XYZ file of C-alpha atoms in Angstrom:
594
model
C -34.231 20.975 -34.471
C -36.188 19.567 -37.574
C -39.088 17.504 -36.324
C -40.809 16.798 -40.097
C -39.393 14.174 -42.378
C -36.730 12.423 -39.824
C -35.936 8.918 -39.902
C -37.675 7.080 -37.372
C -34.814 4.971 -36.176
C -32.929 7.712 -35.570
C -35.404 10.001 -33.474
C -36.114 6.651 -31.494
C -32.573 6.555 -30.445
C -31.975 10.271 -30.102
C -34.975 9.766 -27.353
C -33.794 6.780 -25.712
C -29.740 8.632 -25.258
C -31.888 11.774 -24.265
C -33.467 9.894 -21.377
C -30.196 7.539 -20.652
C -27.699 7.786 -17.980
C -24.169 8.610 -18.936
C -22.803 5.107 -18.383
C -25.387 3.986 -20.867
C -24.872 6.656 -23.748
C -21.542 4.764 -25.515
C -23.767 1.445 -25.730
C -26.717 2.961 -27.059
C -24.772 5.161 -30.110
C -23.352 2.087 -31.311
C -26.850 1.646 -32.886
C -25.668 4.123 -35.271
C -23.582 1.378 -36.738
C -26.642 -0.464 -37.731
C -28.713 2.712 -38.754
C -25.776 4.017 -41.765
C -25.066 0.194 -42.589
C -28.492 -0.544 -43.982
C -28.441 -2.521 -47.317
C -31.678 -0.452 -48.245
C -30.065 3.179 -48.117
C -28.959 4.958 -51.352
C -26.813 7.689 -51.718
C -29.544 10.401 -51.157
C -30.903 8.684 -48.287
C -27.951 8.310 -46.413
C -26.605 11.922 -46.385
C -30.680 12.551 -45.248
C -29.790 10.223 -42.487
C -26.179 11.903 -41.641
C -28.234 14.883 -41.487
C -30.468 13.828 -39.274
C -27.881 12.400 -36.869
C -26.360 15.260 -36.853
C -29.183 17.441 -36.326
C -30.423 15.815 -33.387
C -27.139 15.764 -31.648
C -25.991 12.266 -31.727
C -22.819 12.936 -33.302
C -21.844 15.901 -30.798
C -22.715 12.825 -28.261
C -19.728 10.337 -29.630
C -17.272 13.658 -29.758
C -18.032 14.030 -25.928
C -17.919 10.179 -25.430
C -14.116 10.343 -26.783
C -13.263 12.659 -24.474
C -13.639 10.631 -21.160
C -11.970 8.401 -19.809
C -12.853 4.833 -21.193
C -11.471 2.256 -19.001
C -14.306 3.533 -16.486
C -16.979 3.628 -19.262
C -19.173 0.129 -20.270
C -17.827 -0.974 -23.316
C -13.846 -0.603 -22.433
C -11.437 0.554 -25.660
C -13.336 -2.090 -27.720
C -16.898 1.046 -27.696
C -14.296 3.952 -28.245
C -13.064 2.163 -31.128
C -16.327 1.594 -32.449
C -17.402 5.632 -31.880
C -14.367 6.751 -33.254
C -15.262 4.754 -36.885
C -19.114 5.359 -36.734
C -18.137 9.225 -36.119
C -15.765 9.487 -39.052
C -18.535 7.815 -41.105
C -21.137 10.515 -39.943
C -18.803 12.833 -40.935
C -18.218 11.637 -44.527
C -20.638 12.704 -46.779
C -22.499 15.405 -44.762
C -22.976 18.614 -46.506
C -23.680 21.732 -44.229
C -25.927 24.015 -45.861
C -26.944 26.368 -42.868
C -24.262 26.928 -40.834
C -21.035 25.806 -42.199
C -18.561 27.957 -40.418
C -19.350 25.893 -37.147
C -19.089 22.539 -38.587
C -16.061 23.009 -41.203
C -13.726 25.028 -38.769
C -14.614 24.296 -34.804
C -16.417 20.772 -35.206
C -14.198 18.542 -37.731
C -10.815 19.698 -36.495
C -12.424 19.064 -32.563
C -13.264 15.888 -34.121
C -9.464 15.479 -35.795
C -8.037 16.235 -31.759
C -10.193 13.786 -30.057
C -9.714 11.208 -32.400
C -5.639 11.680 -32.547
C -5.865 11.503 -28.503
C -8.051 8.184 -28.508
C -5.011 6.981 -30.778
C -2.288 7.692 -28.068
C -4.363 6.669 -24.847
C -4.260 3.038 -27.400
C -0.488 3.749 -28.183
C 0.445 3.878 -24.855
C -1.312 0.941 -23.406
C -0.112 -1.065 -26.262
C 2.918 -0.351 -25.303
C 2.655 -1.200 -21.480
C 0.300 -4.759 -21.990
C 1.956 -7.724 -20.869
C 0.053 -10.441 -22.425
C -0.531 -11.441 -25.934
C -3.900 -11.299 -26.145
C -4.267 -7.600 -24.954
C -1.319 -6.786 -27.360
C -3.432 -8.130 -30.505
C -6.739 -6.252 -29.015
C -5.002 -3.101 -28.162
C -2.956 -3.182 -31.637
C -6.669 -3.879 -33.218
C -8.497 -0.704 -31.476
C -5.602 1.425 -32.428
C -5.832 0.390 -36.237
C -9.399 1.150 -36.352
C -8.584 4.714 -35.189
C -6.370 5.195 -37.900
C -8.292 4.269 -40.048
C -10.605 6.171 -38.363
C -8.796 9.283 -39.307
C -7.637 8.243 -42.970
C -11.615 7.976 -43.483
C -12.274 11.536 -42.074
C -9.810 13.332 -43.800
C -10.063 11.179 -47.034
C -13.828 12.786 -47.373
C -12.468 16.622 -45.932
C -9.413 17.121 -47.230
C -8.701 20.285 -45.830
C -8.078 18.194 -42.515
C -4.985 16.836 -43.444
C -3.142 19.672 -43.050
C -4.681 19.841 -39.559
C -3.737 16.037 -38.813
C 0.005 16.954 -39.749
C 0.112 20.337 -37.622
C -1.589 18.848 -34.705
C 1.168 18.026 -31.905
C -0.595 14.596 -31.090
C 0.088 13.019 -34.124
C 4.072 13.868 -33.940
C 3.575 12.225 -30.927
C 2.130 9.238 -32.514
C 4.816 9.325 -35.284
C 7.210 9.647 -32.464
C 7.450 5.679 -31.299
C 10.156 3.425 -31.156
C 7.169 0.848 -31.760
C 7.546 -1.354 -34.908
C 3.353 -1.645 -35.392
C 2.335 1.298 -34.154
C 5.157 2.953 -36.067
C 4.235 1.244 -38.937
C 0.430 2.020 -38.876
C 1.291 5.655 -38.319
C 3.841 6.229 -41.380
C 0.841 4.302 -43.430
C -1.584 7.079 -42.335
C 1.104 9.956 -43.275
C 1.246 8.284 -47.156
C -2.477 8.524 -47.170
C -2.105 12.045 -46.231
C 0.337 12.752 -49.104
C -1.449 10.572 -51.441
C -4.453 11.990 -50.578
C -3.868 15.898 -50.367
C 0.256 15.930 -51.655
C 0.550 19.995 -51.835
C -0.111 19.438 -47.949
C 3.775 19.024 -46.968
C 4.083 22.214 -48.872
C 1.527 24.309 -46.136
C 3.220 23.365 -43.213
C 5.370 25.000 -40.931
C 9.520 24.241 -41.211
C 9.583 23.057 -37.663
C 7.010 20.419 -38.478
C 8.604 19.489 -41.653
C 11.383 19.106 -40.134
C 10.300 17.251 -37.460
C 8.631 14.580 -39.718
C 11.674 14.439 -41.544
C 13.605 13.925 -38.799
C 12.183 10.949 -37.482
C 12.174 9.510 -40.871
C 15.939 9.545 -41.352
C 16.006 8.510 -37.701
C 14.124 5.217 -37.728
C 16.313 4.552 -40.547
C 19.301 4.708 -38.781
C 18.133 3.062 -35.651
C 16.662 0.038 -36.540
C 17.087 -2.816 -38.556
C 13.397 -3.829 -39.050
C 12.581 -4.119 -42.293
C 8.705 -3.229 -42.458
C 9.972 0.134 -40.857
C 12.728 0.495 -43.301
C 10.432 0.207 -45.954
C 7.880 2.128 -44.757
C 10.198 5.077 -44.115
C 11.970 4.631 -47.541
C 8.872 4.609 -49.356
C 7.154 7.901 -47.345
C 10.386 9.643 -48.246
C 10.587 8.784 -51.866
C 6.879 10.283 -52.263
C 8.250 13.691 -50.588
C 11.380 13.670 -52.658
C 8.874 13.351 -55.644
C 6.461 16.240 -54.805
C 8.767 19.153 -55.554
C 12.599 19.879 -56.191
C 12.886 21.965 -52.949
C 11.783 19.040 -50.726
C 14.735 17.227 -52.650
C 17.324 19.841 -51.990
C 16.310 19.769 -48.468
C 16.583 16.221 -47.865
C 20.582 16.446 -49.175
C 21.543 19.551 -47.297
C 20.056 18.836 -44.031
C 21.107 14.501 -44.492
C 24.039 14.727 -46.480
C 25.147 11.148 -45.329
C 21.984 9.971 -45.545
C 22.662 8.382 -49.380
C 25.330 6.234 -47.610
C 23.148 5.040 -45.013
C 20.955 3.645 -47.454
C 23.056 2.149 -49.457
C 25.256 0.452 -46.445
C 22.383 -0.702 -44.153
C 19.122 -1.033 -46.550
C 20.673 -2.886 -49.968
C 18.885 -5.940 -50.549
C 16.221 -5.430 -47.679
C 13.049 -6.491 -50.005
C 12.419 -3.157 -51.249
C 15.593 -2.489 -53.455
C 13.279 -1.023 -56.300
C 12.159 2.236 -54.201
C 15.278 2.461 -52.611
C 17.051 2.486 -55.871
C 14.109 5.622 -57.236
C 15.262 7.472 -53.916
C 18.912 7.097 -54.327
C 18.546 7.951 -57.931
C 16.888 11.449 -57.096
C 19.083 12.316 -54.117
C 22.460 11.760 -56.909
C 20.541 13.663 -59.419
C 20.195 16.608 -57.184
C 23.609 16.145 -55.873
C 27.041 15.091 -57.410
C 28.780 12.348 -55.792
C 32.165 13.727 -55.820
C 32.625 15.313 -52.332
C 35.452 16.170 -50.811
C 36.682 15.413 -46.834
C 35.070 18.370 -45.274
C 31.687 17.570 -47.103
C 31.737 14.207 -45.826
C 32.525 15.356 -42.378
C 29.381 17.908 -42.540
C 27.194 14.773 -43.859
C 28.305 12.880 -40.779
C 27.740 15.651 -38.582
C 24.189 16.346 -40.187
C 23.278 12.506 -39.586
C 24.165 13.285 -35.541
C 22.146 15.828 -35.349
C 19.077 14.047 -36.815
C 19.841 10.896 -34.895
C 20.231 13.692 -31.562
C 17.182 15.752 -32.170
C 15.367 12.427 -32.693
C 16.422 11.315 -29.664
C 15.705 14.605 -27.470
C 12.283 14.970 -28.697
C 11.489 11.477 -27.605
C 12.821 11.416 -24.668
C 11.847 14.897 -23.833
C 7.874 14.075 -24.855
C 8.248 10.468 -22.796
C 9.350 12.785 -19.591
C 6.558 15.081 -20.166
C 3.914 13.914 -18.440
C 5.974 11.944 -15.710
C 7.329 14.967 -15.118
C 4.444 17.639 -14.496
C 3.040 14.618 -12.146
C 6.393 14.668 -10.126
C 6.094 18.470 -9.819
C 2.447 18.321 -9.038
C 2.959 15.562 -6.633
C 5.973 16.799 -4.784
C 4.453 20.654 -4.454
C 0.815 18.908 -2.893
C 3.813 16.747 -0.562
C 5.809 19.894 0.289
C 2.430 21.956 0.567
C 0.471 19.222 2.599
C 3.671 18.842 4.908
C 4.132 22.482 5.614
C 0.152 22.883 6.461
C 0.421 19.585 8.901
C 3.996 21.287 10.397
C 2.055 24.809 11.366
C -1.040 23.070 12.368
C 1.330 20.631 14.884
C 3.025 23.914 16.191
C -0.163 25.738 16.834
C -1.346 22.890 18.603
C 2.174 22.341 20.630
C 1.976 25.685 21.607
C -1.491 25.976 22.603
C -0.921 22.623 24.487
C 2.105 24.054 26.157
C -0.052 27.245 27.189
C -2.578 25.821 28.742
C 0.027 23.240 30.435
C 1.533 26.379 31.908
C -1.524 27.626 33.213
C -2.739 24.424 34.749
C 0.394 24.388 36.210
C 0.416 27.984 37.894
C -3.692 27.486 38.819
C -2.511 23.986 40.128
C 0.421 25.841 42.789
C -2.007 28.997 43.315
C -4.409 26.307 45.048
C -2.057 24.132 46.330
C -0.550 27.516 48.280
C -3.839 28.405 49.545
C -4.829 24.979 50.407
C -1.749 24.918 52.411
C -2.247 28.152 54.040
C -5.923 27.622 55.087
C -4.936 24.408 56.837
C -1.718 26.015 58.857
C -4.515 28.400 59.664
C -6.612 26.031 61.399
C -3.752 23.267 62.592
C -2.403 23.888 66.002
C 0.824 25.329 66.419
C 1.969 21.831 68.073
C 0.861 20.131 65.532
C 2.528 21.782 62.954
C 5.672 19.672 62.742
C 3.414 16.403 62.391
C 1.187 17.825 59.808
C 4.460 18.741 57.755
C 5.782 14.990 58.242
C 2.402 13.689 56.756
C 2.467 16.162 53.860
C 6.286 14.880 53.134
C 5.104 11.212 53.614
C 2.424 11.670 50.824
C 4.265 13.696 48.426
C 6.564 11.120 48.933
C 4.092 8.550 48.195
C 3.059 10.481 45.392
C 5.917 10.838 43.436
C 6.526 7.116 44.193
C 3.282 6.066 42.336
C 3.845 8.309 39.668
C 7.395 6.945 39.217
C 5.989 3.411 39.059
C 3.445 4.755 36.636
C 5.607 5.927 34.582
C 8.330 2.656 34.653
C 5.212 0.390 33.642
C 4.393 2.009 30.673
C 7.874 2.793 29.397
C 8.338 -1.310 30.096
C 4.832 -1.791 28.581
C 5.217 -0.015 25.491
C 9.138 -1.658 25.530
C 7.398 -4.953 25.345
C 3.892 -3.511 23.043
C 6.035 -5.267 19.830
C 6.062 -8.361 21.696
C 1.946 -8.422 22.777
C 1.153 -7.359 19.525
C 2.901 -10.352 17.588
C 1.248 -12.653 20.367
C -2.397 -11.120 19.769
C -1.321 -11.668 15.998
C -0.547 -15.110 16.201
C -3.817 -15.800 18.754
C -5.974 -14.199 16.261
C -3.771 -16.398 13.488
C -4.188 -19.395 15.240
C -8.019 -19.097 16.126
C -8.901 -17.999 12.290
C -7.133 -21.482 11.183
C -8.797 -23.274 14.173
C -12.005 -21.475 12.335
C -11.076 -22.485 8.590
C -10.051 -25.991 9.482
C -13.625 -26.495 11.980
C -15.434 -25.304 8.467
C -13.551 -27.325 5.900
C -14.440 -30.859 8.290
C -17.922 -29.945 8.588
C -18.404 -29.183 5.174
C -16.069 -32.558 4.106
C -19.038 -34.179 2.003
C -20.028 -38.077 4.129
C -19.558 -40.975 2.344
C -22.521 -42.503 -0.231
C -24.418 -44.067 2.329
C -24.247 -48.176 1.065
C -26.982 -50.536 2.022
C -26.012 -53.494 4.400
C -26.577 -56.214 2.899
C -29.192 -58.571 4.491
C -29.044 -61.300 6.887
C -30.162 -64.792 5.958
C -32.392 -66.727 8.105
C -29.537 -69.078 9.720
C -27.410 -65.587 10.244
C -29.578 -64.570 12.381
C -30.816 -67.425 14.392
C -27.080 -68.032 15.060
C -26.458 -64.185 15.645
C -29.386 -64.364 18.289
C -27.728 -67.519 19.857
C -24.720 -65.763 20.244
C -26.176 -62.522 22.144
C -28.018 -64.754 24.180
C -24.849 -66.691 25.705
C -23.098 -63.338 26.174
C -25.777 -62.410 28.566
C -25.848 -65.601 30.127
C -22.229 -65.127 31.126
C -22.166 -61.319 31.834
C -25.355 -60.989 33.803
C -26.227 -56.823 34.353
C -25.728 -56.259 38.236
C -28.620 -54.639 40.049
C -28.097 -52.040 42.695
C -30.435 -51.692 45.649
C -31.837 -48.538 46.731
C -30.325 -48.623 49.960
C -26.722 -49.578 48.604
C -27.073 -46.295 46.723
C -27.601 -44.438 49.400
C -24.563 -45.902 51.617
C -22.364 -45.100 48.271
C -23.876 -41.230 48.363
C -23.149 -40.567 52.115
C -19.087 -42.214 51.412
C -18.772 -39.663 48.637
C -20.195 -37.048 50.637
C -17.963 -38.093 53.638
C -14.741 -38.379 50.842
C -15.146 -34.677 49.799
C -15.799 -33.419 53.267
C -13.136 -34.676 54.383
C -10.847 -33.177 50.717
C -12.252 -30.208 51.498
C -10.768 -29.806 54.925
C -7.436 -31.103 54.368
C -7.116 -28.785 51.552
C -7.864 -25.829 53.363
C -5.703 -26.912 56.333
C -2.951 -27.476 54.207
C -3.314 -23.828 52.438
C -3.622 -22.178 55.829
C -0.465 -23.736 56.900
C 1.389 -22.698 53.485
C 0.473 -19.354 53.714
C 1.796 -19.658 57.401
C 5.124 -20.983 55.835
C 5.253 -17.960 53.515
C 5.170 -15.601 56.205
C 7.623 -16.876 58.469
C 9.718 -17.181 55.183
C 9.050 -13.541 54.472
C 9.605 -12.767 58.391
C 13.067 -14.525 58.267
C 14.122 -13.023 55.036
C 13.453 -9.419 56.669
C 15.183 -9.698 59.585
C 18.015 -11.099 57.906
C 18.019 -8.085 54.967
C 18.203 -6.193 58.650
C 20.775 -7.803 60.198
C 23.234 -7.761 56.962
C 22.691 -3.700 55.979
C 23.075 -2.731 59.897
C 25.262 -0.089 60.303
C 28.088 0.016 62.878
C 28.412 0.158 66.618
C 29.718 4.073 65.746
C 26.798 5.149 63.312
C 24.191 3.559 65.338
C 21.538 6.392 66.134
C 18.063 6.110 68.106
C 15.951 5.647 65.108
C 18.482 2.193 64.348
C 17.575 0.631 67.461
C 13.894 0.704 66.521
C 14.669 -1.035 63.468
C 16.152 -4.027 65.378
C 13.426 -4.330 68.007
C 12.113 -7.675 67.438
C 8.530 -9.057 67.590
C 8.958 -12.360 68.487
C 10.836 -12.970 71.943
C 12.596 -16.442 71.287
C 14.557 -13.669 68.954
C 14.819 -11.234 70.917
C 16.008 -13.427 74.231
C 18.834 -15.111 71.863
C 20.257 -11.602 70.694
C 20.735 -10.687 74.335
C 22.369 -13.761 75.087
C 24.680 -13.194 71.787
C 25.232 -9.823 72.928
C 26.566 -10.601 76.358
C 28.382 -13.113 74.501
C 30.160 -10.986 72.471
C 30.563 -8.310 76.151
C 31.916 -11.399 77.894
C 34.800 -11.859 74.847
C 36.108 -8.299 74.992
C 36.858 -8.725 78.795
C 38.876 -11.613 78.245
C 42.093 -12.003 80.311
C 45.016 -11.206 77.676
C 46.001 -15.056 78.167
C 42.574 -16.231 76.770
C 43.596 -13.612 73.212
C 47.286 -15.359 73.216
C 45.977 -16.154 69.311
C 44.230 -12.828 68.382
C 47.417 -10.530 68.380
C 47.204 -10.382 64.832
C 43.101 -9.073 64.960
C 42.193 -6.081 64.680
C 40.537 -3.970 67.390
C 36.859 -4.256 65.979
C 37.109 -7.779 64.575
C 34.878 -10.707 65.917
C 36.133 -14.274 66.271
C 34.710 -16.728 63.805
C 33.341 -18.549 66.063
C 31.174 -15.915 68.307
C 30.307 -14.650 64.968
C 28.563 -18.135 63.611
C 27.578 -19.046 67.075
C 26.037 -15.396 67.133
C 24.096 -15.730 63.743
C 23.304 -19.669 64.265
C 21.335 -18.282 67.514
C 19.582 -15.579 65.535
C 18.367 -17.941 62.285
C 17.324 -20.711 65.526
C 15.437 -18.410 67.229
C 13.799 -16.598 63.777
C 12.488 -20.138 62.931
C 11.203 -21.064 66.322
């Protein structure tokens, strides 16, 4: 780098970005603004100054600066915009002597890209804001690109041919935007004012891809400013050469009679008439049916090819993040799916193995102990193991039921520990909001006269002579402690009398409720075993004396005379009399209670 001769201001500031962070580069290089604007800079001295900006790197630093992405950067849209002009600016003027190749072929067209980029990130947001305000600000940022661009290739011309090949700024062109649109057909007429043998260079497919969109915003809207716009670009290409004119009425061959139906007496009748004028001077106006038809056709096409392009450049980029997305999905899923079976099956392994280790000891568990059991034992020992296997797969079974009901009911508990913690954040917010309610201005009471408050003291004096305090002995106090004491004592024993003799009432209840459970699932005289009789062995022996004396009862009745069953023909054999039966069962419940 050249150290002698450089402008101060500019070395300063190539230091200061040198030692700067990234987020603070964009802030400091619009200083550069400030440094080319000076009042006291002639012609010489500013290219000395371009060169020295250049030299030291400070332009290569706004190309990079483009690049990113500047809603994360300080400065927003409103810095890029601002880099974008003081780079075309840098750009102007600047003469490379030593090394040309790198500046005139790989630096300005970088330049061109970045700055054709900035203008769609703009494009597009202008497109999605909302609100006014970020409409006119957006709409501002993107202008000052443009023009941006017009300045750049206005000093190189040779870049105008790379603005028109350059896929970004069909992109641009490519808007059904009225300002944007606009803005961008006003940079293509600088191009072709500037540089007109430049629609000559290009490719066909470009050409015609300009030209396409041309004829199609002319037949899709009704706008004026983009009628005129459109109407003027293509009266400058129908003017540069005679084979730009034959193209335009073979490839739009109803585009004469679009212009004259839909565009007469739009405000710009006097370029509209020049354009008309050239496309009849190249072709007759006597056509017959099947040329008319072939117009009509050609004026599909363009409006179809305009509309496949757009569409087909809008679904671009939503589409490559669809396929991206879905593919990381698919991908992502497929990885979690293997991982889950690997870890299913490994689970299920060592399941399998606990389970055989688990029987293997269980086996020799068992064996050991029928080694050292007793023969006459064995039977008992079995009867325990069946008892707590049973017991087992009881508690496990009630396990089991709770959380199936517990998770059946986890919906529930979790809208009630939402509402608790609800309720106690409001409790919170509304404690907060009455301490912090501000007190009222504290007023001073006004004062008391001298006759207020003699008869204010007279008053409170015959109060107390009429409500005298009352005075309580020691002793008094102490007669009044030992009553209290007595008072609770004698609470305290009542209550727990009165809870023994509940829970006394609760088990007779539970008692009675048994026995009667017994009673009513008792199996008949001819499926009574041993074990049955157990069952029915009472504990208490007012019970047990008044089932004997209902069973003899009941002995007594079946060896009736047959005169005493004159009324029972009609029973059958193993039916009970009403009344045994309730005399039988009123004896039982009496005796349960007693």
């Amino acid at each position: 780098l050249p150290m002698a001769a450089a402008d101060p201001q500019v070395l300063a500031l190539a230091a200061q970005v040198t030692e700067s962070g990234e987020q603070d580069i964009p802030l400091l290089l619009l200083k550069l603004k400030g440094i080319l604007s000076s009042p006291s800079l002639g012609c010489e001295e500013s290219k000395k100054i371009k060169q020295d900006i250049y030299d030291y790197g400070l332009t290569q630093y706004c190309l990079l600066v483009l690049r990113q992405d500047h809603s994360r950067l300080r400065g927003g849209w409103a810095t890029a915009a601002q880099l974008a002009e003081i780079l075309s600016h840098c750009c102007v003027g600047l003469e490379m002597k030593e090394d040309p190749e790198e500046f005139y072929k790989k630096f300005l067209p970088s330049a061109v890209d970045n700055l054709l980029v900035l203008g769609k990130r703009l494009q597009v947001r202008f497109i999605r804001a909302i609100k006014d305000k970020e409409k006119q600000d957006f709409l501002h940022w993107f202008q000052t690109v443009t023009d941006a661009i017009c300045w750049l290739f206005g000093g190189h011309i040779q870049l105008a041919a790379c603005v028109l090949q350059n896929d970004r700024f069909l992109q641009l062109l490519i808007t059904d935007d009225v300002e944007t649109a606009v803005i961008m057909m006003a940079v293509l007429h600088n191009i072709l004012r500037i540089n007109s043998s430049v629609f000559l260079q290009v490719d066909k497919a470009t050409l015609h891809s300009i030209l396409d969109e041309l004829v199609y915003k002319l037949s899709s809207t009704t706008n004026p400013a983009v009628g005129s716009a459109a109407t003027k670009l293509l009266l400058v290409v129908a003017k540069l050469s005679k084979q730009l004119v034959q193209l335009l009425t073979a490839r739009y061959k109803g585009l004469k009679g679009l212009l004259n139906k839909q565009w007469t007496g739009k405000g710009f009748d006097r370029e509209l008439n020049q354009l008309l004028d050239v496309l009849y001077l190249e072709q007759s106006n006597g056509k017959g049916e099947m040329q008319k038809q072939h117009q009509a056709a050609c004026i599909i096409q363009a409006t179809w090819r305009g509309f496949q392009t757009r569409k087909r450049l809008k679904k671009l980029p939503q589409a490559v993040t669809t396929l991206q997305r879905s593919f990381r999905a698919k991908r992502e899923q497929e990885l979690q799916h293997l991982a889950k079976q690997k870890e299913d099956e490994a689970l299920k392994l060592q399941m399998q193995l606990q389970r055989q280790r688990a029987m293997r000891l269980f086996h020799e568990r068992q064996l050991a102990l029928l080694e050292r059991v007793h023969a006459s034992q064995v039977n008992k020992y079995m009867e325990e193991m069946e008892e707590r296997s049973a017991l087992t797969i009881q508690r496990f079974w009630r396990g089991y039921r709770a959380r199936r009901i517990f998770h059946q009911q986890k919906q529930s508990l979790k809208e009630y520990k939402a509402a608790v913690i609800i309720q106690r954040t409001a409790c919170k917010f509304l404690e907060k909001r009455r301490r912090r309610r501000p007190l009222s201005p504290w007023k001073e009471p006004k004062g008391l006269t001298d006759e207020q408050r003699l008869a204010l003291q007279q008053k409170v004096d015959d109060y107390i002579k009429l409500h005298p305090a009352s005075q309580m002995s020691e002793e008094m106090s102490k007669e009044l402690h030992m009553q209290a004491q007595e008072k609770l004592a004698q609470f305290l024993l009542r209550s727990r009398l009165d809870q023994r003799a509940a829970q006394r009432r609760e088990t007779l209840l539970a008692q009675v409720n048994t026995d009667v459970e017994l009673l009513m699932n008792a199996p008949g005289l001819a499926e009574t075993t041993e074990k049955d009789i157990g069952v029915f062995v009472s504990r208490s022996v007012p019970v047990a004396t008044k089932a004997r004396q209902s069973h003899n009862t009941m002995l007594k009745y079946t060896h009736w005379p047959w005169w005493k069953k004159l009324g029972d023909e009609f029973m059958e054999d193993d039916t009970i009399p009403d009344e045994a039966l309730n005399t039988e069962l009123e004896t039982l419940f009496i005796g349960g209670r007693k």
